[in-house]
Coordinates of C-alpha atoms in Angstrom, one line a residue:
Chain A
M1 CA -36.8 -0.7 -27.5
K2 CA -37.8 -4.3 -27.5
D3 CA -36.9 -4.8 -31.1
H4 CA -33.8 -6.6 -30.8
D5 CA -32.6 -6.4 -34.4
T6 CA -29.0 -7.1 -35.2
L7 CA -26.1 -4.7 -34.6
E8 CA -25.0 -4.7 -38.1
H9 CA -28.4 -3.7 -39.4
R10 CA -28.6 -0.8 -36.8
L11 CA -25.1 0.3 -37.7
T12 CA -25.8 0.4 -41.4
Q13 CA -29.0 2.4 -40.6
Q14 CA -26.9 5.1 -38.8
G15 CA -24.3 5.3 -41.6
I16 CA -21.5 3.5 -39.9
S17 CA -19.4 1.8 -42.7
R18 CA -18.2 -1.8 -42.3
R19 CA -14.5 -0.6 -42.5
S20 CA -15.2 1.6 -39.4
F21 CA -16.8 -1.2 -37.5
L22 CA -14.0 -3.5 -38.3
K23 CA -11.5 -1.0 -37.0
F24 CA -13.7 -0.8 -33.8
C25 CA -13.5 -4.5 -33.5
T26 CA -9.7 -4.6 -33.8
A27 CA -9.4 -1.7 -31.3
M28 CA -11.5 -3.7 -28.7
A29 CA -9.5 -6.9 -29.4
S30 CA -6.3 -4.9 -28.6
L31 CA -7.9 -3.3 -25.6
M32 CA -8.8 -6.5 -24.1
A33 CA -5.4 -8.0 -25.0
L34 CA -6.9 -10.7 -27.1
P35 CA -4.9 -12.2 -30.0
P36 CA -5.2 -10.1 -33.4
G37 CA -6.9 -13.2 -35.0
T38 CA -10.1 -12.7 -32.7
A39 CA -10.9 -9.3 -34.3
P40 CA -12.8 -11.0 -37.2
A41 CA -14.5 -13.3 -34.6
I42 CA -15.6 -10.1 -32.6
A43 CA -16.7 -8.6 -35.8
A44 CA -18.8 -11.7 -36.8
A45 CA -20.2 -12.0 -33.3
L46 CA -21.0 -8.5 -32.8
A47 CA -22.7 -8.1 -36.2
Q48 CA -25.1 -10.9 -35.6
A49 CA -25.5 -9.9 -31.9
K50 CA -29.0 -9.3 -30.8
R51 CA -29.4 -6.2 -28.8
P52 CA -29.5 -7.6 -25.2
S53 CA -31.8 -5.9 -22.8
V54 CA -29.9 -3.9 -20.3
I55 CA -31.3 -2.4 -17.0
W56 CA -29.3 0.3 -15.5
L57 CA -30.0 0.9 -11.8
S58 CA -28.6 4.1 -10.1
F59 CA -28.4 4.2 -6.4
Q60 CA -26.1 6.4 -4.2
E61 CA -24.2 7.9 -7.0
C62 CA -23.2 11.3 -8.6
T63 CA -24.1 10.4 -12.1
G64 CA -20.4 10.8 -12.9
C65 CA -20.1 7.2 -14.3
T66 CA -23.1 8.0 -16.8
E67 CA -21.5 11.3 -17.7
S68 CA -18.2 9.5 -18.3
L69 CA -20.0 7.1 -20.6
T70 CA -22.2 9.3 -22.5
R71 CA -20.0 12.4 -23.0
S72 CA -16.4 11.6 -22.9
H73 CA -16.2 10.0 -26.2
S74 CA -19.3 11.1 -27.8
P75 CA -20.1 11.0 -30.6
T76 CA -17.8 7.9 -31.3
L77 CA -18.4 4.5 -32.4
E78 CA -18.1 3.3 -28.7
S79 CA -21.2 5.4 -28.0
L80 CA -23.0 4.2 -31.0
I81 CA -22.4 0.6 -29.8
F82 CA -23.8 1.5 -26.5
D83 CA -27.0 2.7 -28.4
M84 CA -27.0 -0.8 -29.8
I85 CA -28.0 -2.4 -26.7
S86 CA -31.5 -2.1 -25.5
L87 CA -31.2 0.1 -22.7
D88 CA -34.6 -0.5 -21.1
Y89 CA -34.3 1.5 -17.9
H90 CA -31.9 4.3 -17.0
H91 CA -32.9 7.2 -14.8
T92 CA -30.8 9.8 -16.4
L93 CA -31.0 8.8 -20.1
Q94 CA -34.6 7.5 -20.5
A95 CA -37.3 9.8 -21.7
A96 CA -40.0 8.2 -19.6
S97 CA -40.7 9.2 -16.1
G98 CA -42.7 8.2 -13.2
F99 CA -45.1 5.1 -13.6
A100 CA -44.1 4.8 -17.2
A101 CA -40.5 4.4 -16.3
E102 CA -41.0 2.0 -13.6
K103 CA -43.3 -0.1 -15.9
S104 CA -40.6 -0.2 -18.6
R105 CA -38.2 -1.8 -15.9
E106 CA -40.8 -4.3 -14.8
D107 CA -41.6 -5.3 -18.4
A108 CA -38.0 -5.7 -19.3
M109 CA -37.3 -7.8 -16.3
K110 CA -40.3 -10.0 -17.1
D111 CA -39.8 -10.4 -20.9
F112 CA -36.1 -11.0 -20.6
Y113 CA -36.0 -12.9 -17.2
G114 CA -32.7 -14.7 -17.0
K115 CA -31.2 -13.0 -20.0
Y116 CA -30.8 -9.3 -19.2
L117 CA -27.6 -7.5 -18.1
L118 CA -28.1 -5.6 -14.9
L119 CA -25.6 -2.5 -14.7
V120 CA -25.5 -0.9 -11.4
D121 CA -23.8 2.5 -10.5
G122 CA -23.7 3.7 -6.9
S123 CA -23.6 1.9 -3.6
I124 CA -26.5 0.5 -1.8
P125 CA -27.6 1.9 1.7
T126 CA -28.3 -1.0 4.0
K127 CA -28.6 0.7 7.5
D128 CA -32.3 1.1 8.9
N129 CA -33.5 -1.3 6.2
G130 CA -32.0 0.8 3.5
I131 CA -34.4 3.8 3.9
Y132 CA -31.6 6.4 3.1
S133 CA -32.2 6.0 -0.8
T134 CA -35.5 5.2 -2.3
I135 CA -36.8 5.2 -5.9
A136 CA -40.7 5.2 -6.5
G137 CA -41.1 4.6 -2.7
R138 CA -38.8 1.4 -2.8
T139 CA -35.4 1.1 -1.3
N140 CA -32.4 0.5 -3.4
L141 CA -31.8 -2.7 -1.6
D142 CA -35.2 -3.9 -2.5
L143 CA -34.8 -2.9 -6.1
L144 CA -31.3 -4.4 -6.4
Q145 CA -32.4 -7.8 -4.9
E146 CA -35.5 -7.9 -7.2
A147 CA -33.6 -7.0 -10.5
A148 CA -30.6 -9.2 -9.6
K149 CA -32.9 -12.4 -9.5
G150 CA -33.6 -12.4 -13.2
A151 CA -30.2 -10.9 -14.4
A152 CA -27.8 -13.1 -16.5
A153 CA -25.0 -11.2 -15.1
I154 CA -24.5 -7.9 -13.0
V155 CA -22.0 -5.1 -14.0
A156 CA -21.0 -2.9 -11.1
V157 CA -20.1 0.4 -12.9
G158 CA -17.9 2.7 -10.9
S159 CA -16.1 2.3 -7.6
C160 CA -19.3 3.1 -5.5
A161 CA -21.1 0.1 -7.0
A162 CA -17.8 -2.1 -7.1
F163 CA -16.4 -1.3 -3.7
G164 CA -18.7 1.1 -1.9
G165 CA -16.9 4.4 -2.9
L166 CA -17.6 7.7 -1.4
P167 CA -20.9 6.7 0.3
M168 CA -19.0 3.9 2.2
A169 CA -16.1 6.2 3.3
K170 CA -15.9 6.6 7.1
P171 CA -18.2 7.1 8.9
N172 CA -20.5 5.5 6.3
P173 CA -23.6 7.0 7.8
T174 CA -26.1 5.0 5.4
G175 CA -24.5 1.7 5.9
A176 CA -23.4 1.7 2.2
A177 CA -22.4 -1.5 0.6
P178 CA -21.2 -2.6 -2.8
V179 CA -23.2 -4.9 -5.0
S180 CA -20.9 -7.8 -4.3
D181 CA -21.6 -7.6 -0.6
L182 CA -25.4 -8.1 -1.3
I183 CA -25.6 -10.3 -4.2
K184 CA -23.9 -13.7 -3.9
D185 CA -25.6 -16.0 -6.6
K186 CA -24.8 -14.0 -9.9
P187 CA -21.8 -13.4 -11.9
I188 CA -20.6 -9.8 -11.0
I189 CA -18.1 -7.9 -12.8
N190 CA -16.6 -4.7 -11.2
I191 CA -15.6 -1.8 -13.4
S192 CA -14.1 0.5 -10.8
G193 CA -13.0 3.9 -11.1
C194 CA -14.4 7.3 -10.3
P195 CA -15.5 7.5 -13.0
P196 CA -14.5 4.3 -14.9
I197 CA -13.0 4.8 -18.5
P198 CA -15.7 4.7 -21.1
S199 CA -14.0 2.3 -23.4
V200 CA -13.7 -0.1 -20.5
I201 CA -17.4 -0.2 -20.1
T202 CA -18.0 -0.6 -23.8
G203 CA -15.1 -3.2 -23.9
V204 CA -16.7 -5.4 -21.4
L205 CA -20.1 -5.2 -23.1
A206 CA -18.5 -6.1 -26.4
H207 CA -16.8 -9.1 -24.8
Y208 CA -20.2 -10.2 -23.4
L209 CA -21.8 -9.8 -26.8
T210 CA -19.0 -11.6 -28.5
F211 CA -18.4 -14.6 -26.3
G212 CA -21.7 -14.7 -24.3
E213 CA -19.8 -14.5 -21.0
L214 CA -17.8 -12.1 -18.9
P215 CA -14.1 -11.6 -19.3
A216 CA -11.4 -13.1 -17.1
L217 CA -11.4 -11.2 -13.7
D218 CA -8.9 -10.3 -11.0
E219 CA -9.4 -11.1 -7.3
L220 CA -11.4 -8.0 -7.0
G221 CA -13.7 -9.1 -9.8
R222 CA -12.3 -6.6 -12.3
P223 CA -11.6 -7.3 -15.9
K224 CA -7.9 -8.3 -16.0
A225 CA -7.5 -6.9 -19.5
F226 CA -8.1 -3.5 -18.3
Y227 CA -7.0 -3.8 -14.6
G228 CA -4.1 -6.3 -15.0
E229 CA -1.4 -3.7 -14.7
T230 CA -0.9 -0.7 -12.4
I231 CA -0.8 3.0 -13.6
H232 CA 2.9 2.9 -12.3
D233 CA 3.7 0.0 -14.6
R234 CA 2.7 1.9 -17.7
C235 CA 3.3 5.4 -16.7
Y236 CA 5.5 7.5 -19.0
R237 CA 7.1 9.1 -16.0
R238 CA 8.3 5.7 -14.6
P239 CA 12.0 6.3 -15.9
F240 CA 12.1 9.1 -13.5
Y241 CA 11.0 7.0 -10.6
D242 CA 13.6 4.5 -11.3
Q243 CA 16.2 7.2 -11.5
G244 CA 14.9 8.6 -8.1
K245 CA 13.9 11.9 -9.6
F246 CA 10.9 13.4 -7.9
A247 CA 9.0 16.5 -8.3
K248 CA 8.8 18.0 -4.7
T249 CA 6.1 20.6 -5.5
F250 CA 3.6 21.0 -8.2
D251 CA 5.5 23.9 -9.6
D252 CA 9.3 23.2 -9.1
E253 CA 11.8 22.4 -11.6
G254 CA 11.2 18.8 -11.3
A255 CA 7.4 19.2 -12.0
R256 CA 8.2 21.2 -15.1
N257 CA 10.7 18.6 -16.2
G258 CA 7.9 15.9 -15.9
W259 CA 9.7 14.0 -13.1
C260 CA 7.8 11.4 -11.1
L261 CA 5.0 12.5 -8.7
Y262 CA 5.4 9.8 -6.1
E263 CA 6.5 12.3 -3.3
L264 CA 3.4 14.4 -4.2
G265 CA 1.1 11.6 -3.3
C266 CA 0.7 9.7 -6.7
K267 CA -1.0 6.5 -5.9
G268 CA -0.1 5.1 -9.3
P269 CA 2.0 2.2 -8.0
T270 CA -0.9 0.7 -6.1
T271 CA -3.6 1.4 -8.5
H272 CA -4.8 -1.0 -11.2
N273 CA -6.4 0.7 -14.1
A274 CA -5.9 1.4 -18.0
C275 CA -5.6 5.2 -17.6
A276 CA -2.0 5.4 -18.8
T277 CA -2.7 3.4 -22.0
T278 CA -6.4 3.8 -22.9
K279 CA -6.3 7.4 -21.6
W280 CA -9.2 9.9 -21.4
N281 CA -11.2 12.4 -23.5
G282 CA -10.6 10.5 -26.7
G283 CA -7.1 9.6 -25.9
A284 CA -6.0 13.1 -25.1
G285 CA -4.3 12.3 -21.8
F286 CA -4.7 11.1 -18.1
P287 CA -4.4 12.9 -14.9
I288 CA -0.6 12.3 -14.5
E289 CA -0.1 13.7 -17.9
A290 CA -1.9 16.9 -16.6
G291 CA 0.6 17.3 -13.8
H292 CA -1.3 15.7 -10.9
G293 CA -0.8 12.4 -9.3
C294 CA -3.2 9.5 -9.5
L295 CA -5.7 9.4 -6.8
G296 CA -6.2 5.6 -6.8
C297 CA -9.9 5.9 -7.6
S298 CA -10.2 2.4 -9.1
E299 CA -9.0 0.7 -5.7
P300 CA -11.2 -0.2 -2.7
N301 CA -11.3 2.3 0.1
F302 CA -9.6 5.0 -1.8
W303 CA -11.4 7.9 0.0
D304 CA -10.1 6.4 3.5
A305 CA -6.5 5.8 2.3
G306 CA -5.1 9.0 3.7
S307 CA -4.5 12.3 2.0
F308 CA -4.3 12.3 -1.8
Y309 CA -1.2 14.3 -1.4
T310 CA 0.7 11.9 1.1
P311 CA 3.4 9.7 -0.5
L312 CA 2.6 6.0 -0.4
A313 CA 5.7 5.6 1.8
A314 CA 4.2 7.8 4.4
P315 CA 2.1 6.7 7.4
T316 CA -1.5 7.2 7.2
S317 CA -1.9 7.9 10.9
N318 CA -0.2 10.1 13.5
I319 CA 3.1 8.3 14.4
G320 CA 4.6 11.3 16.4
A321 CA 1.8 11.4 18.9
I322 CA 2.0 7.7 19.5
A323 CA 5.7 7.7 19.8
G324 CA 5.5 10.6 22.3
A325 CA 2.8 8.7 24.4
A326 CA 4.9 5.5 24.3
A327 CA 8.0 7.4 25.5
L328 CA 6.1 9.0 28.4
A329 CA 4.7 5.4 29.3
G330 CA 8.1 3.8 29.1
A331 CA 9.6 6.7 31.2
A332 CA 6.8 6.4 33.8
A333 CA 7.3 2.5 34.0
A334 CA 11.1 2.9 34.4
V335 CA 10.7 5.5 37.1
A336 CA 8.1 3.5 39.0
L337 CA 9.9 0.1 38.9
S338 CA 13.3 2.0 39.8
A339 CA 11.5 3.5 42.7
A340 CA 10.3 0.1 43.8
D341 CA 14.0 -1.3 43.4
R342 CA 15.3 1.6 45.5
A343 CA 12.7 0.9 48.2
K344 CA 13.7 -2.6 48.1
K345 CA 17.3 -1.8 48.4
K346 CA 16.7 0.5 51.3
S347 CA 14.7 -2.1 53.1
L348 CA 17.4 -4.7 52.6
Q349 CA 20.1 -2.3 53.8
Q350 CA 18.3 -1.8 57.1
T351 CA 18.5 -5.6 57.7
H352 CA 22.3 -5.6 56.4
E353 CA 21.4 -7.8 53.4
K354 CA 22.6 -7.1 49.9
L355 CA 20.6 -6.3 46.8
T356 CA 21.5 -8.6 43.9
V357 CA 20.8 -8.4 40.2
K358 CA 18.1 -11.0 40.6
D359 CA 16.3 -8.8 43.0
I360 CA 15.8 -5.8 40.7
S361 CA 13.1 -5.5 38.1
N362 CA 13.8 -6.3 34.5
Chain B
M1 CA -9.5 -8.0 4.0
N2 CA -8.4 -7.1 0.4
P3 CA -4.8 -6.0 -0.5
Q4 CA -5.7 -2.4 -0.3
E5 CA -7.1 -2.7 3.2
L6 CA -4.2 -4.7 4.4
L7 CA -1.8 -2.0 3.1
L8 CA -3.8 0.7 4.8
W9 CA -3.8 -1.2 8.1
V10 CA 0.1 -1.7 7.9
R11 CA 0.7 2.0 6.9
G12 CA -1.6 3.1 9.9
T13 CA -2.5 0.9 13.0
G14 CA 0.2 -1.5 12.2
L15 CA 2.9 1.1 12.2
Q16 CA 1.4 2.9 15.3
L17 CA 1.4 -0.4 17.2
A18 CA 5.1 -1.3 16.3
T19 CA 6.3 2.3 17.0
A20 CA 4.6 2.3 20.4
V21 CA 6.1 -1.1 21.4
C22 CA 9.5 0.0 20.2
V23 CA 9.6 3.5 21.7
L24 CA 8.0 2.2 25.0
G25 CA 10.5 -0.7 25.2
M26 CA 13.6 1.2 24.5
T27 CA 12.7 4.2 26.7
Y28 CA 12.0 1.8 29.6
R29 CA 15.2 0.0 29.0
L30 CA 17.4 3.0 28.8
L31 CA 15.9 4.8 31.7
H32 CA 15.7 1.9 33.8
L33 CA 19.5 1.1 33.3
A34 CA 20.2 4.8 34.0
L35 CA 18.1 4.9 37.1
L36 CA 19.8 1.8 38.5
G37 CA 22.4 4.3 39.8
R38 CA 26.0 3.5 40.7
K39 CA 27.3 3.1 44.2
K40 CA 28.7 6.3 45.6
N41 CA 32.6 6.3 45.7
L42 CA 33.6 7.7 48.9
A43 CA 37.4 7.7 47.8
E44 CA 38.7 10.4 45.6
A45 CA 40.0 9.1 42.3
R46 CA 42.9 10.4 40.2
G47 CA 41.7 12.1 37.0
S48 CA 38.2 11.7 35.6
E49 CA 36.6 8.7 34.3
W50 CA 35.1 10.5 31.4
G51 CA 38.6 10.6 29.5
P52 CA 39.1 6.7 29.4
G53 CA 35.2 6.2 28.8
L54 CA 35.2 8.5 25.8
R55 CA 38.6 7.1 24.5
T56 CA 37.1 3.6 24.5
M57 CA 34.1 4.7 22.7
W58 CA 36.3 6.0 20.0
R59 CA 39.0 3.2 19.9
R60 CA 36.6 0.4 19.8
S61 CA 35.3 1.8 16.5
F62 CA 38.6 0.7 14.6
V63 CA 40.0 -2.6 13.4
L64 CA 42.6 -3.5 15.8
P65 CA 45.9 -4.7 14.2
E66 CA 46.1 -7.6 16.5
L67 CA 42.9 -9.1 15.2
S68 CA 43.2 -12.2 13.1
A69 CA 42.1 -12.3 9.5
R70 CA 38.8 -13.8 10.5
G71 CA 38.4 -11.1 13.0
K72 CA 39.0 -8.5 10.5
F73 CA 36.6 -10.0 8.2
T74 CA 33.8 -9.8 10.8
V75 CA 34.7 -6.2 11.5
V76 CA 34.8 -5.1 7.9
A77 CA 31.7 -6.9 6.9
G78 CA 30.0 -5.7 10.0
Y79 CA 30.8 -2.2 9.2
T80 CA 29.8 -2.6 5.5
F81 CA 26.5 -3.7 6.5
H82 CA 25.9 -1.2 9.3
F83 CA 27.0 1.8 7.0
G84 CA 25.1 0.3 4.1
F85 CA 21.9 -0.1 6.2
F86 CA 22.0 3.3 7.4
I87 CA 22.8 4.9 4.0
T88 CA 19.8 2.8 2.5
L89 CA 17.6 3.9 5.4
L90 CA 18.4 7.6 5.7
F91 CA 19.2 8.6 2.0
L92 CA 16.7 6.8 0.0
S93 CA 14.1 9.5 -1.3
Q94 CA 11.1 7.3 -0.5
H95 CA 12.4 6.9 3.1
I96 CA 13.1 10.5 3.3
A97 CA 9.5 11.2 2.2
M98 CA 8.3 9.0 5.1
L99 CA 10.6 10.5 7.6
R100 CA 9.5 14.1 6.5
A101 CA 5.9 13.0 7.1
V102 CA 6.8 11.9 10.7
L103 CA 9.4 14.4 11.7
G104 CA 8.3 17.4 9.8
F105 CA 11.6 18.0 8.0
G106 CA 13.8 16.2 5.6
W107 CA 17.1 16.3 3.7
P108 CA 18.5 15.8 0.2
A109 CA 18.4 12.3 -1.1
L110 CA 21.4 10.4 -2.6
P111 CA 20.9 9.2 -6.2
H112 CA 19.3 5.9 -6.7
S113 CA 22.4 4.4 -8.1
A114 CA 24.5 5.1 -4.9
I115 CA 21.5 3.6 -2.9
E116 CA 21.6 0.6 -5.0
I117 CA 25.2 0.0 -4.5
A118 CA 24.9 0.4 -0.8
A119 CA 21.9 -1.9 -0.7
I120 CA 23.6 -4.6 -2.7
L121 CA 26.9 -4.3 -0.5
T122 CA 24.8 -4.5 2.6
L123 CA 22.9 -7.6 1.4
A124 CA 26.1 -9.2 0.3
A125 CA 27.9 -8.4 3.7
M126 CA 25.0 -9.7 5.7
I127 CA 24.8 -13.0 3.7
A128 CA 28.6 -13.3 4.1
L129 CA 28.4 -12.9 7.9
L130 CA 25.6 -15.3 8.0
V131 CA 27.8 -17.9 6.2
H132 CA 30.6 -17.2 8.5
R133 CA 28.6 -17.4 11.7
Y134 CA 27.6 -21.0 10.5
M135 CA 31.0 -22.1 9.2
D136 CA 33.2 -20.7 12.1
P137 CA 32.9 -23.4 14.7
V138 CA 33.5 -20.8 17.6
K139 CA 31.0 -18.4 16.2
R140 CA 28.4 -21.3 15.7
M141 CA 28.8 -22.4 19.2
L142 CA 28.3 -19.0 20.4
S143 CA 25.2 -18.3 18.4
G144 CA 21.7 -19.0 19.5
F145 CA 18.3 -18.8 18.0
E146 CA 18.2 -15.0 18.7
D147 CA 21.2 -14.3 16.7
Y148 CA 19.7 -15.9 13.6
L149 CA 16.4 -14.3 14.3
T150 CA 17.8 -10.9 14.6
W151 CA 19.8 -11.6 11.3
L152 CA 16.6 -12.6 9.6
L153 CA 14.6 -9.5 11.0
T154 CA 17.2 -7.1 9.7
F155 CA 17.8 -8.8 6.4
L156 CA 14.1 -8.9 5.5
P157 CA 13.3 -5.2 5.3
L158 CA 16.5 -4.8 3.1
L159 CA 15.6 -7.6 0.7
S160 CA 11.9 -6.6 0.4
G161 CA 12.9 -2.9 -0.1
F162 CA 15.2 -3.9 -2.9
M163 CA 12.7 -6.0 -4.5
L164 CA 10.1 -3.2 -4.3
L165 CA 12.3 -0.7 -5.7
H166 CA 13.2 -2.9 -8.7
G167 CA 9.6 -4.4 -9.3
I168 CA 10.7 -8.0 -8.4
G169 CA 8.3 -10.3 -7.0
P170 CA 4.6 -9.7 -6.2
A171 CA 2.7 -6.5 -7.3
Y172 CA 3.8 -3.2 -5.7
T173 CA 0.8 -3.1 -3.4
Q174 CA 1.6 -6.6 -1.9
M175 CA 5.3 -6.0 -1.9
L176 CA 5.0 -2.5 -0.1
T177 CA 2.8 -4.3 2.5
L178 CA 5.4 -7.1 3.0
H179 CA 8.2 -4.4 3.2
L180 CA 6.3 -2.4 5.8
L181 CA 5.3 -5.5 7.8
S182 CA 9.0 -6.6 7.9
V183 CA 10.0 -3.2 9.1
E184 CA 7.3 -3.3 11.8
L185 CA 8.6 -6.8 12.8
L186 CA 12.0 -5.3 13.2
L187 CA 10.8 -2.5 15.3
I188 CA 8.7 -4.6 17.7
A189 CA 11.8 -6.9 18.1
I190 CA 14.3 -4.2 18.9
P191 CA 13.5 -3.8 22.7
F192 CA 13.4 -7.5 23.4
T193 CA 16.5 -8.7 21.6
K194 CA 20.1 -7.9 20.9
L195 CA 19.1 -5.4 18.4
A196 CA 18.7 -2.8 21.5
H197 CA 22.5 -2.5 21.0
M198 CA 21.5 0.2 18.6
L199 CA 21.1 2.5 21.5
T200 CA 23.1 0.9 24.2
T201 CA 26.4 0.2 22.4
F202 CA 28.1 3.5 23.1
S203 CA 27.0 3.9 26.6
A204 CA 28.3 0.4 27.2
R205 CA 31.6 1.1 25.6
W206 CA 31.9 4.2 27.7
Y207 CA 31.1 2.2 30.9
N208 CA 33.7 -0.3 30.2
G209 CA 36.3 2.3 29.3
A210 CA 35.4 4.3 32.5
F211 CA 35.6 1.3 34.6
A212 CA 39.0 -0.1 33.1
G213 CA 40.6 3.6 33.2
Y214 CA 39.7 4.2 36.8
K215 CA 42.6 5.2 38.9
G216 CA 42.0 4.9 42.5
V217 CA 40.4 2.8 45.2
K218 CA 36.7 1.9 45.1
A219 CA 35.5 2.6 48.6

């Protein structure tokens, strides 16, 4: 895997025509919202790109991100492009195991020090010195810190690596943390989603190979090209939202007519991702097209953001109980202070004095 | 705190705090007023005080013919913004979804176009009332900081809600956060300001009517 020959050569070897390659480059330029003129530049850069070493570390995760990347579009050009990087270490995909696997990671870190891309999926447990997840007897925290030192950049793949995800959800028993909380001295790009869209991962890699740097990021470290707009902004059901037409249940007339799923808990308005445009399963569709609201999986804390089926307008905590308790407290205060006023009045009456407004409590 | 965390706080703890302050404060104010009691009248009055009390509650809801043009403007614009506010609050589908989550029941929403008209009229009426309050020398003299503050606290939820619905201004997450924060500020201010009139207006009118319509000697 250390043979870093050019991408063009590898593609030719695998029977990929130049036309198909250029089509891919145009699609990538479009996906990343780059000017059309940059497609040839991408093609030229990618064609001559050496296969960079990539180390993929999997921590507290479910392998869904890898499943997404390897299966959803397979076998497409995107997955072949992914083949064209030198994936020197990946638990799930590598053939080697045990000492041989760990040695390939150590070799890659040594041989390409300062140049390799570090991809991380899964969050990192930090409680009790990170003992809740270990690989080859070493904690995830230790492995991350070691690998991060020599990385050119880190790509946090999936919501667990980007924002903590499910392991960090309350009560967060392992003290799980995202990569960005632990590594501060390296460029980090967050490709959030549970799982993220495969072409977003390949898009970011293509950008890195083309320009030698990571794309423009939003305030949460996500590439703006893919996370610049909300699901709601580009949703094909948006006109129904604007008209105030909402499905009330998953099988009512509104749902059958394709009305907006806002009242059924859709988190599209607050979720930044490219699902509505890039779509899933080779462009077949995305969750809202299947009749289910967006869960908001590419946003931080989405597991703790209340029920998936609670509308965004609804409170996330119990307001009725608080209002009841507050009413009781208010009534108790009024009764107590009124009793004090009456006692004062009675005492003043005994001395033939008058109770004035100033004497009563406010 | 990232925008999602802030929104979560505003939808949860923030709303709980604001509700608690509003409900506790208003329960206290109303019950304390009721428990003040009224001096026992030892002389028998002619007729009941309920008649004049209820009549006043009703009659003060109309624009009286003797009001000047400027007075009429205040009443008409006042009614427009009050009705518009309640139509927007109670009949927008998103608000009903929120109330259903809290109360456990809901009701049919008005079409968005109707809500939009109500909201625009409300905003326009509120701006006109503010301008009038400032331009009219008597009103300006009578107005204090609290009057302008309560105007602002009422105006902000309407404006932020309108912007949210039309995708004007910041992203949805931030705009929803601002809208909910403005509602929470309004809730917190209610018991401490003139906004408490929303629960005391009618009882105060009844009391005035009952007092003025009393036939007999207070002894």
